[in-house]
PDB file of C-alpha atoms and ligand atoms in Angstrom:
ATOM      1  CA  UNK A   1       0.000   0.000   0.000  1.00 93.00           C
ATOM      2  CA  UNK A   2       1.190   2.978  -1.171  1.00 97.00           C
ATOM      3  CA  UNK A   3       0.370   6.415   0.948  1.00 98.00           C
ATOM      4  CA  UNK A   4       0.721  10.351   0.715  1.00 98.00           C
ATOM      5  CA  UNK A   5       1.345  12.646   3.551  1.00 98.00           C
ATOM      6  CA  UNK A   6       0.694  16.609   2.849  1.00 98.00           C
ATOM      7  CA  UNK A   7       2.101  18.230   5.631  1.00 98.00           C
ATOM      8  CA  UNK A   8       3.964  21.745   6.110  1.00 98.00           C
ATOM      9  CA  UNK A   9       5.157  20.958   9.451  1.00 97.00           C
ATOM     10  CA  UNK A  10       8.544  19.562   8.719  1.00 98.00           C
ATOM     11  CA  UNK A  11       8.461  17.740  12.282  1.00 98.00           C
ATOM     12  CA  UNK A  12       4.820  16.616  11.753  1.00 98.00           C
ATOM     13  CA  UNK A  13       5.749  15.554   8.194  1.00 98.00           C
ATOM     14  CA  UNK A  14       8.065  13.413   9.691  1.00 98.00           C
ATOM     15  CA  UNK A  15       6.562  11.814  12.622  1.00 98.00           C
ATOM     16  CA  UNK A  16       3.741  10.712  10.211  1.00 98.00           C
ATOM     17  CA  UNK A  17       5.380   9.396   7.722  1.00 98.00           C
ATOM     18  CA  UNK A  18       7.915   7.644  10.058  1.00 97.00           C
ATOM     19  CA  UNK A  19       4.878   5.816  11.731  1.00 97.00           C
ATOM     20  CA  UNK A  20       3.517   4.518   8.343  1.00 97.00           C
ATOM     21  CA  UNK A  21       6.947   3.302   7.222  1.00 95.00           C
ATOM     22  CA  UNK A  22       7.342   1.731  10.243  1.00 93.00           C
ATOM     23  CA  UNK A  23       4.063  -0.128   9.719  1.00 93.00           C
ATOM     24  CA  UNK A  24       4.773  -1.209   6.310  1.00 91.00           C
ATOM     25  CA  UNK A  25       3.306   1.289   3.746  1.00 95.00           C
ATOM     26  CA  UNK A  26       5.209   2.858   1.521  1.00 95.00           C
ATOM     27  CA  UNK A  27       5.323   7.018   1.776  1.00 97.00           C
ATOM     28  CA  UNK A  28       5.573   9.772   0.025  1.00 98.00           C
ATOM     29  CA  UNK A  29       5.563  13.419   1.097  1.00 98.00           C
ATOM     30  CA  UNK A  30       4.949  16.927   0.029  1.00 98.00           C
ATOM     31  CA  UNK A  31       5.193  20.109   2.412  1.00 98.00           C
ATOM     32  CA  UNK A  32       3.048  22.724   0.495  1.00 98.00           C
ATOM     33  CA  UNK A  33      -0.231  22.390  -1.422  1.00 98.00           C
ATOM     34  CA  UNK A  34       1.227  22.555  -4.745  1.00 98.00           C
ATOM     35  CA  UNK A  35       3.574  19.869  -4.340  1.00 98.00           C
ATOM     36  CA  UNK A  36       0.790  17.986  -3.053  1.00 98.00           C
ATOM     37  CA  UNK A  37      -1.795  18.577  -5.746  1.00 98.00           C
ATOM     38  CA  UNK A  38       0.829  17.412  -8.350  1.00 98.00           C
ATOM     39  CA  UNK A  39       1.668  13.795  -6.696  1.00 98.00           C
ATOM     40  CA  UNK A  40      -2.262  13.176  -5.650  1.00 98.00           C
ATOM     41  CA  UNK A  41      -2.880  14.042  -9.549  1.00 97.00           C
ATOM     42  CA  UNK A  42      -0.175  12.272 -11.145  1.00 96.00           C
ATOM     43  CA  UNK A  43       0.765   8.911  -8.962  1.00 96.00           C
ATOM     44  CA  UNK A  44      -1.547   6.303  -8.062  1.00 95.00           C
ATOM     45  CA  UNK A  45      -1.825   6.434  -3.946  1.00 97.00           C
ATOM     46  CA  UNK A  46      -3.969   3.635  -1.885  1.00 97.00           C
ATOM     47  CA  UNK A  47      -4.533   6.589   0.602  1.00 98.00           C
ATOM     48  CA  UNK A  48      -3.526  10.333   1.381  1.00 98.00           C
ATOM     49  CA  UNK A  49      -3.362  12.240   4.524  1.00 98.00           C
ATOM     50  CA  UNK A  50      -3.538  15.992   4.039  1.00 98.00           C
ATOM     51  CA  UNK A  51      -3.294  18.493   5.986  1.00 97.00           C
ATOM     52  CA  UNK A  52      -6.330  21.769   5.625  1.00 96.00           C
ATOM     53  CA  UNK A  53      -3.381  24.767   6.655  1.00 95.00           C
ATOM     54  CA  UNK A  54      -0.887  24.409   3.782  1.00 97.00           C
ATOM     55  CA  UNK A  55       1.546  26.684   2.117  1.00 98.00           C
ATOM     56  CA  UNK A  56       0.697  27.904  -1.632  1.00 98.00           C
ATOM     57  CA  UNK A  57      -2.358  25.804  -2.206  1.00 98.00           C
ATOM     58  CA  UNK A  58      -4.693  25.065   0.712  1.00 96.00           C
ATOM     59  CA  UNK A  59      -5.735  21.892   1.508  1.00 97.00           C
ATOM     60  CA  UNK A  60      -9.755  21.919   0.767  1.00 97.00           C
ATOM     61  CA  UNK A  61      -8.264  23.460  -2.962  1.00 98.00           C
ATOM     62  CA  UNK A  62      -5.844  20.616  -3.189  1.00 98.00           C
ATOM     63  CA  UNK A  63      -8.316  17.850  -2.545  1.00 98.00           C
ATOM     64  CA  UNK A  64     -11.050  19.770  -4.576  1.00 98.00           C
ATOM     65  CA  UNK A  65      -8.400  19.455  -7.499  1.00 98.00           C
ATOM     66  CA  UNK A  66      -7.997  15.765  -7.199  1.00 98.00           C
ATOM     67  CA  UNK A  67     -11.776  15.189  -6.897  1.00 97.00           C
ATOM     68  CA  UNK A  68     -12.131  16.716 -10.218  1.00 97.00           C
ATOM     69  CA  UNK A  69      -9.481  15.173 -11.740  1.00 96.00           C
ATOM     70  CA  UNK A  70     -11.505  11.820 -11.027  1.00 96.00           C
ATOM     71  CA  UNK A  71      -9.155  10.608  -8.211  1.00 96.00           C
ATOM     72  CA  UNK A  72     -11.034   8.446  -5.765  1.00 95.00           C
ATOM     73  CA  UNK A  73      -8.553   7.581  -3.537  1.00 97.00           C
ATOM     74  CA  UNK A  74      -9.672   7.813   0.609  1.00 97.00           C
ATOM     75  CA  UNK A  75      -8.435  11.323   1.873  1.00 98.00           C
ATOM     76  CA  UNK A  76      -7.768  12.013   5.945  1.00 98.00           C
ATOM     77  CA  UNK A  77      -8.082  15.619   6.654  1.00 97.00           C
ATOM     78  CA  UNK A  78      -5.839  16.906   9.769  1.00 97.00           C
ATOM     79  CA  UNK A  79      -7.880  19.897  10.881  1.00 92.00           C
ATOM     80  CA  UNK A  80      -6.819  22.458  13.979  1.00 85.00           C
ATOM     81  CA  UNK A  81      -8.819  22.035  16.814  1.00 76.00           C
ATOM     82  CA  UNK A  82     -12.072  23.589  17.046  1.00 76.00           C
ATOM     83  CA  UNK A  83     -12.208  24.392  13.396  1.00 80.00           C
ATOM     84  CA  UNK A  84     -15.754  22.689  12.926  1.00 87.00           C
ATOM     85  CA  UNK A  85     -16.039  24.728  10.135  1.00 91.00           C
ATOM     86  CA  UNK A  86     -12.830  23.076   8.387  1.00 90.00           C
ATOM     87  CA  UNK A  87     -14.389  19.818   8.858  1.00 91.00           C
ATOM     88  CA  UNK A  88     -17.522  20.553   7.024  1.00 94.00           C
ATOM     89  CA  UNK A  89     -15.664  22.163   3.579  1.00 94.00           C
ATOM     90  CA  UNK A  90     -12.962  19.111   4.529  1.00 95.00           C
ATOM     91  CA  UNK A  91     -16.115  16.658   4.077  1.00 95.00           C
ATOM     92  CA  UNK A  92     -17.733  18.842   1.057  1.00 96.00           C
ATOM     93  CA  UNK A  93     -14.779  18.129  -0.797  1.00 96.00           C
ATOM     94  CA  UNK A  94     -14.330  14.782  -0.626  1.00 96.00           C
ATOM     95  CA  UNK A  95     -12.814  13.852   2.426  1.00 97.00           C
ATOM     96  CA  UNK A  96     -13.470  10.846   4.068  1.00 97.00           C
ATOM     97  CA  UNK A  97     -12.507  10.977   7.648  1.00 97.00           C
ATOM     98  CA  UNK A  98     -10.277  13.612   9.777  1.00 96.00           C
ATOM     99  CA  UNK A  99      -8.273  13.914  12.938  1.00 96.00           C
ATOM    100  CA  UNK A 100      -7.964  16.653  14.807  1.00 95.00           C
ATOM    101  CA  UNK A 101      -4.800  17.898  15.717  1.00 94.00           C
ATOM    102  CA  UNK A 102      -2.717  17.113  18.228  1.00 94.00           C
ATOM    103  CA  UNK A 103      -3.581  13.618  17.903  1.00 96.00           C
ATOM    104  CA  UNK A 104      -2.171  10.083  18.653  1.00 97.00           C
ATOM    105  CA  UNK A 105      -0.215   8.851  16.162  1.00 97.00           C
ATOM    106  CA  UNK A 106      -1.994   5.546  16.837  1.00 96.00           C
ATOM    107  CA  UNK A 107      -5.137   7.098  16.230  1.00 97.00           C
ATOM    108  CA  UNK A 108      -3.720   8.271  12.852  1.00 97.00           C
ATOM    109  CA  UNK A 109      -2.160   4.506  12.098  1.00 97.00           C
ATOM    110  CA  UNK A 110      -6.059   3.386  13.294  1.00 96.00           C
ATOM    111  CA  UNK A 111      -8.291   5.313  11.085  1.00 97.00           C
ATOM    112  CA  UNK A 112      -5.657   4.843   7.925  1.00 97.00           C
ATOM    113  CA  UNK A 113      -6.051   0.916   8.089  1.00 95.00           C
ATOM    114  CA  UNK A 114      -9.653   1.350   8.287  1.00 95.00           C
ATOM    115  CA  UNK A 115      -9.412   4.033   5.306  1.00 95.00           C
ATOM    116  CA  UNK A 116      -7.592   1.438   3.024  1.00 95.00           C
ATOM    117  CA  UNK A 117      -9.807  -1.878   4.258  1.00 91.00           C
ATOM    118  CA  UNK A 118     -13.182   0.193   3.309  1.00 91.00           C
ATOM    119  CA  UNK A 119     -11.439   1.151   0.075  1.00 91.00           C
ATOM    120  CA  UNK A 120     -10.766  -2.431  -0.886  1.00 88.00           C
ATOM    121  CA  UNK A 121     -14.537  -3.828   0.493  1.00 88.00           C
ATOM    122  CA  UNK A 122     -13.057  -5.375   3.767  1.00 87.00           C
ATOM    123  CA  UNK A 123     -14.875  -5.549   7.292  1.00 85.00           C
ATOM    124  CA  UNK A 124     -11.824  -5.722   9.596  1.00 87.00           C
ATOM    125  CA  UNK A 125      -8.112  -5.340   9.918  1.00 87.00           C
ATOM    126  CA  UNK A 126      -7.543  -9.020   9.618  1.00 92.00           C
ATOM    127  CA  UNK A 127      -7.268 -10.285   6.194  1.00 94.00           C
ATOM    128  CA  UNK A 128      -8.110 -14.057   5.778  1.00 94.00           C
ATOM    129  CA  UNK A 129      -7.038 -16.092   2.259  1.00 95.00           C
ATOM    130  CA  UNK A 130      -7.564 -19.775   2.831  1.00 93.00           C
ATOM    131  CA  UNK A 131      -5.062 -20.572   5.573  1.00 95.00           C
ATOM    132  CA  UNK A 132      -3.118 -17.305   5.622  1.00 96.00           C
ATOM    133  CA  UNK A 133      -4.192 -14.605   7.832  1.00 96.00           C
ATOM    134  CA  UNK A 134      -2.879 -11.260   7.645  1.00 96.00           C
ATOM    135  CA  UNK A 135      -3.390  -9.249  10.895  1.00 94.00           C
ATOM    136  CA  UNK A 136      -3.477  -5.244   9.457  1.00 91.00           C
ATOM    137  CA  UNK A 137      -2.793  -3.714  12.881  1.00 90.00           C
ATOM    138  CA  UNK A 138       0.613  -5.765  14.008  1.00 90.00           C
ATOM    139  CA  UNK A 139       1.834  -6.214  10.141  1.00 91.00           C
ATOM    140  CA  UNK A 140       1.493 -10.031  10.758  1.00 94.00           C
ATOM    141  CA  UNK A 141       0.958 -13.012   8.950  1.00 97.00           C
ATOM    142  CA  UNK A 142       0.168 -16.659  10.587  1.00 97.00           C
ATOM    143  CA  UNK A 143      -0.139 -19.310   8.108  1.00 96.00           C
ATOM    144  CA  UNK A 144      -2.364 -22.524   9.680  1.00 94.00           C
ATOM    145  CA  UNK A 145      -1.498 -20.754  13.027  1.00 92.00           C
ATOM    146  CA  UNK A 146       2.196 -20.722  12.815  1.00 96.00           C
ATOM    147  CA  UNK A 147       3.579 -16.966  12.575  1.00 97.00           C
ATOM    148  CA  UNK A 148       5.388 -16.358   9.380  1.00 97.00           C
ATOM    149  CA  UNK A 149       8.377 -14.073   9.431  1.00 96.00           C
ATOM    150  CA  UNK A 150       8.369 -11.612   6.234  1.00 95.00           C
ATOM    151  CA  UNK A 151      10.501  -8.527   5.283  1.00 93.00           C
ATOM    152  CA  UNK A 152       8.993  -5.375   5.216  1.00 90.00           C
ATOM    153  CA  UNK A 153       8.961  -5.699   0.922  1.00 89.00           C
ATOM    154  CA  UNK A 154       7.249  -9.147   1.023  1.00 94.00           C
ATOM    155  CA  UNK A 155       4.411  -8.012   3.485  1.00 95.00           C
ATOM    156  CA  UNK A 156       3.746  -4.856   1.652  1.00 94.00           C
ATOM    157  CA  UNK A 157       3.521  -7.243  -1.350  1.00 95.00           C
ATOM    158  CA  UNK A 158       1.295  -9.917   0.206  1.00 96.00           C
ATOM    159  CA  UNK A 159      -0.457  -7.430   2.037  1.00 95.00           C
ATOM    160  CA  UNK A 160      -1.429  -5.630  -1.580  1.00 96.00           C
ATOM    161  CA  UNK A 161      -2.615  -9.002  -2.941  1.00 96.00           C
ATOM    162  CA  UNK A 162      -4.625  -9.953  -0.056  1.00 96.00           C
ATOM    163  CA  UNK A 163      -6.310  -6.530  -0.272  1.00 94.00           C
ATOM    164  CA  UNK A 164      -7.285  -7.052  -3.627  1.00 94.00           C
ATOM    165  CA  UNK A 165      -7.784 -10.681  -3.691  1.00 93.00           C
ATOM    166  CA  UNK A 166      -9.731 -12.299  -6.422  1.00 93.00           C
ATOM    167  CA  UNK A 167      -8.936  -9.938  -8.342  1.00 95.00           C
ATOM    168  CA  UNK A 168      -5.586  -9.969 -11.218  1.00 97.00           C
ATOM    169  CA  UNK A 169      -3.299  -7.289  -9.975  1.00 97.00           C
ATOM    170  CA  UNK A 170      -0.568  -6.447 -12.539  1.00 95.00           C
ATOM    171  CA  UNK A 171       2.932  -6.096 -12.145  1.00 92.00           C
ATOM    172  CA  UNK A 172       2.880  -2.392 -13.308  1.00 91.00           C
ATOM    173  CA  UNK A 173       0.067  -1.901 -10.670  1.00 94.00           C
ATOM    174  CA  UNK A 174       2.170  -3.557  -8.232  1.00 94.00           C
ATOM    175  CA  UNK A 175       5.289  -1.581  -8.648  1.00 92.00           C
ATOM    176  CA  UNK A 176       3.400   1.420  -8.200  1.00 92.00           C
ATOM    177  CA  UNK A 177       1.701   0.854  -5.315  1.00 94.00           C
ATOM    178  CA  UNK A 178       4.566  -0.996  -3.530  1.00 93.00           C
ATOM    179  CA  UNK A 179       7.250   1.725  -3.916  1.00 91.00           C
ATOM    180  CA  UNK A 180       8.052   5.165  -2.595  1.00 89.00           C
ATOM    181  CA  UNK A 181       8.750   7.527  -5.337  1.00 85.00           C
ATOM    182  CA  UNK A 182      12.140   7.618  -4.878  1.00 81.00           C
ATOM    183  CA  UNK A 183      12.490   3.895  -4.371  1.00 80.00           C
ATOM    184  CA  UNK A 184      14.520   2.619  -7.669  1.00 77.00           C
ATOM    185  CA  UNK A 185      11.662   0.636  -9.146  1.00 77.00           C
ATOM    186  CA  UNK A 186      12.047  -2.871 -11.276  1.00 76.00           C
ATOM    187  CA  UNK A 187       9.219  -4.706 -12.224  1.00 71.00           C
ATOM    188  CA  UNK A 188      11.629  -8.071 -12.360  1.00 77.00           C
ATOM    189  CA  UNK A 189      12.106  -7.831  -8.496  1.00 85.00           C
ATOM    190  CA  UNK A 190       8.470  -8.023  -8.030  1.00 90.00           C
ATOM    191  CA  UNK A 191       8.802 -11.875  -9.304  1.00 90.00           C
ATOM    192  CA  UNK A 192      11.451 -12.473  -6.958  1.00 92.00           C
ATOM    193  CA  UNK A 193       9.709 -11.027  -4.112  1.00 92.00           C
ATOM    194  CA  UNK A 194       6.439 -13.566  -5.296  1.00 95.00           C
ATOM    195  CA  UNK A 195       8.714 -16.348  -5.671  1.00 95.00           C
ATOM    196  CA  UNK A 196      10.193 -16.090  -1.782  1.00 96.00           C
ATOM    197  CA  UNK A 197       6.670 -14.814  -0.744  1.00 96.00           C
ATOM    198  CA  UNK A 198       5.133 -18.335  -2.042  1.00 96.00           C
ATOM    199  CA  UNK A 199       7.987 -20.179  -0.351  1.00 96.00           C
ATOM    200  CA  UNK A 200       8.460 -18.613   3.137  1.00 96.00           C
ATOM    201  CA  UNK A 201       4.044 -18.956   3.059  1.00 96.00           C
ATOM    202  CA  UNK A 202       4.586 -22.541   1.791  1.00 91.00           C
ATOM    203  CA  UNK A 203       1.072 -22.431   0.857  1.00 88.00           C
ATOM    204  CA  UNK A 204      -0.077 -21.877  -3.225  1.00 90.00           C
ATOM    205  CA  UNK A 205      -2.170 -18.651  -3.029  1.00 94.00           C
ATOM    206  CA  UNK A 206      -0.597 -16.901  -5.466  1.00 96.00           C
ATOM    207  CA  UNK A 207      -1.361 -17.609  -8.634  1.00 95.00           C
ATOM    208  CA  UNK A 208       0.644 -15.989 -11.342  1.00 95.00           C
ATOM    209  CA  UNK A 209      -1.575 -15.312 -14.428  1.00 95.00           C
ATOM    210  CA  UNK A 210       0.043 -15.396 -17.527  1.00 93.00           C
ATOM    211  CA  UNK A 211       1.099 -12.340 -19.329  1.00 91.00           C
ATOM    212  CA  UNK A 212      -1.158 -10.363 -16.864  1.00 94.00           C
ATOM    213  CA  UNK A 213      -0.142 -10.282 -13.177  1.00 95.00           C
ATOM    214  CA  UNK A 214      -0.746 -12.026  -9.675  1.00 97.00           C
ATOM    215  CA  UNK A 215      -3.885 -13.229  -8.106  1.00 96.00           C
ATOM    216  CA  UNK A 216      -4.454 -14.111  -4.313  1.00 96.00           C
ATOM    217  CA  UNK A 217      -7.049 -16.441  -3.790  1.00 93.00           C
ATOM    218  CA  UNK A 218      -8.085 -19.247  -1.338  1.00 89.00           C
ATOM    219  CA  UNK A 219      -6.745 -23.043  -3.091  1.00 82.00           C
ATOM    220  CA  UNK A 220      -9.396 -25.263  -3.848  1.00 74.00           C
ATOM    221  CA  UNK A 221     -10.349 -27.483  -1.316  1.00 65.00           C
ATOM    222  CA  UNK A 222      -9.144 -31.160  -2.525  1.00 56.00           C
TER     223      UNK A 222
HETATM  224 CA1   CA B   1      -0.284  23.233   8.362  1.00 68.57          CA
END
């Protein structure tokens, strides 16, 4: 899952997008409205935090912008406290939930998973695909119960899949939403990452399609 923070607050900036590295998204940031308007428009992000008070463009214009540009992606306002008033434009133009600031960062991490789960037609933060389980919160994966030790790469990847599953999910599409922008991308590591994904899981739930992409799905019951 690929995410965009649009915050002016250097420090802020930071904090945020240290927490959702740390929990296994990838992250990109911008620190005015401008900056942020560009990337929302022009790269392909599972989710976007943005910030109302920005620099150049402000944040109800920025996410405005994207809205008409056709971008659906889920959009977490960060809104001052007692602003009620930022909340409602926030909402008007397409946001779909908000935190007011300060806030827990685990509160942030909280509302983000639920952002991205709704997105993809999920109910809860654990992810089930025949006997893999994917627990959203602790970035955990238990196959038939055992625990399943993955790099930060192959749960991002798996974690995409499962997301999505049942549905083909191209390499392209992977790449883009596995990667920071300033990640050097390769489309050939993504079949490496599948290939140790499908051993260290030891279970066949990835299914390559040919000449299209991956697809999670439950095996057949023999
Ligand atoms: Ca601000």
């Amino acid at each position: 899952m690929r995410l965009l923070v649009v915050e002016d607050d250097k420090d802020l900036n930071r904090q945020i997008v240290t927490a959702l590295e740390n929990a296994g998204y990838a992250v990109d940031k911008a620190f005015d409205g401008e900056e942020g308007l560009y990337l929302g428009e022009t790269e392909p992000y599972d989710a976007v935090i943005l910030d109302l008070g920005l620099p150049k463009v402000d944040g109800v214009t920025v996410l405005q912008g994207w809205r008409r540009a056709e971008k659906t992606m889920p959009v977490l306002i960060l809104t001052a406290r007692d602003r009620w008033s930022d909340k409602v434009s926030g909402f008007d133009a397409g946001a779909d939930d908000y935190v007011v600031k300060p806030f827990h960062i685990e509160e942030l991490l909280a509302r983000v998973r639920a952002l991205l789960r709704r997105a993809a037609g999920h109910a809860t933060s654990e992810l089930t695909c025949g006997p893999v389980r994917l627990d959203t919160r602790a970035s955990r994966v238990v196959v038939d119960g055992n625990p399943v030790k993955l790099t930060s790469h192959e749960y991002r990847l798996l974690a995409y899949l499962m997301h999505h599953q049942g549905r083909v999910v191209s390499r392209t599409e992977l790449v883009e939403h596995l990667y920071d922008q300033d990640f050097d991308r390769d489309s050939n590591t993504i079949e490496v990452f599948v290939g140790r994904l499908r051993k260290k899981l030891g279970v066949e739930i990835i299914e390559t399609v040919r000449g299209l992409g991956y697809i999670a799905a439950a095996p057949a019951k023999v």
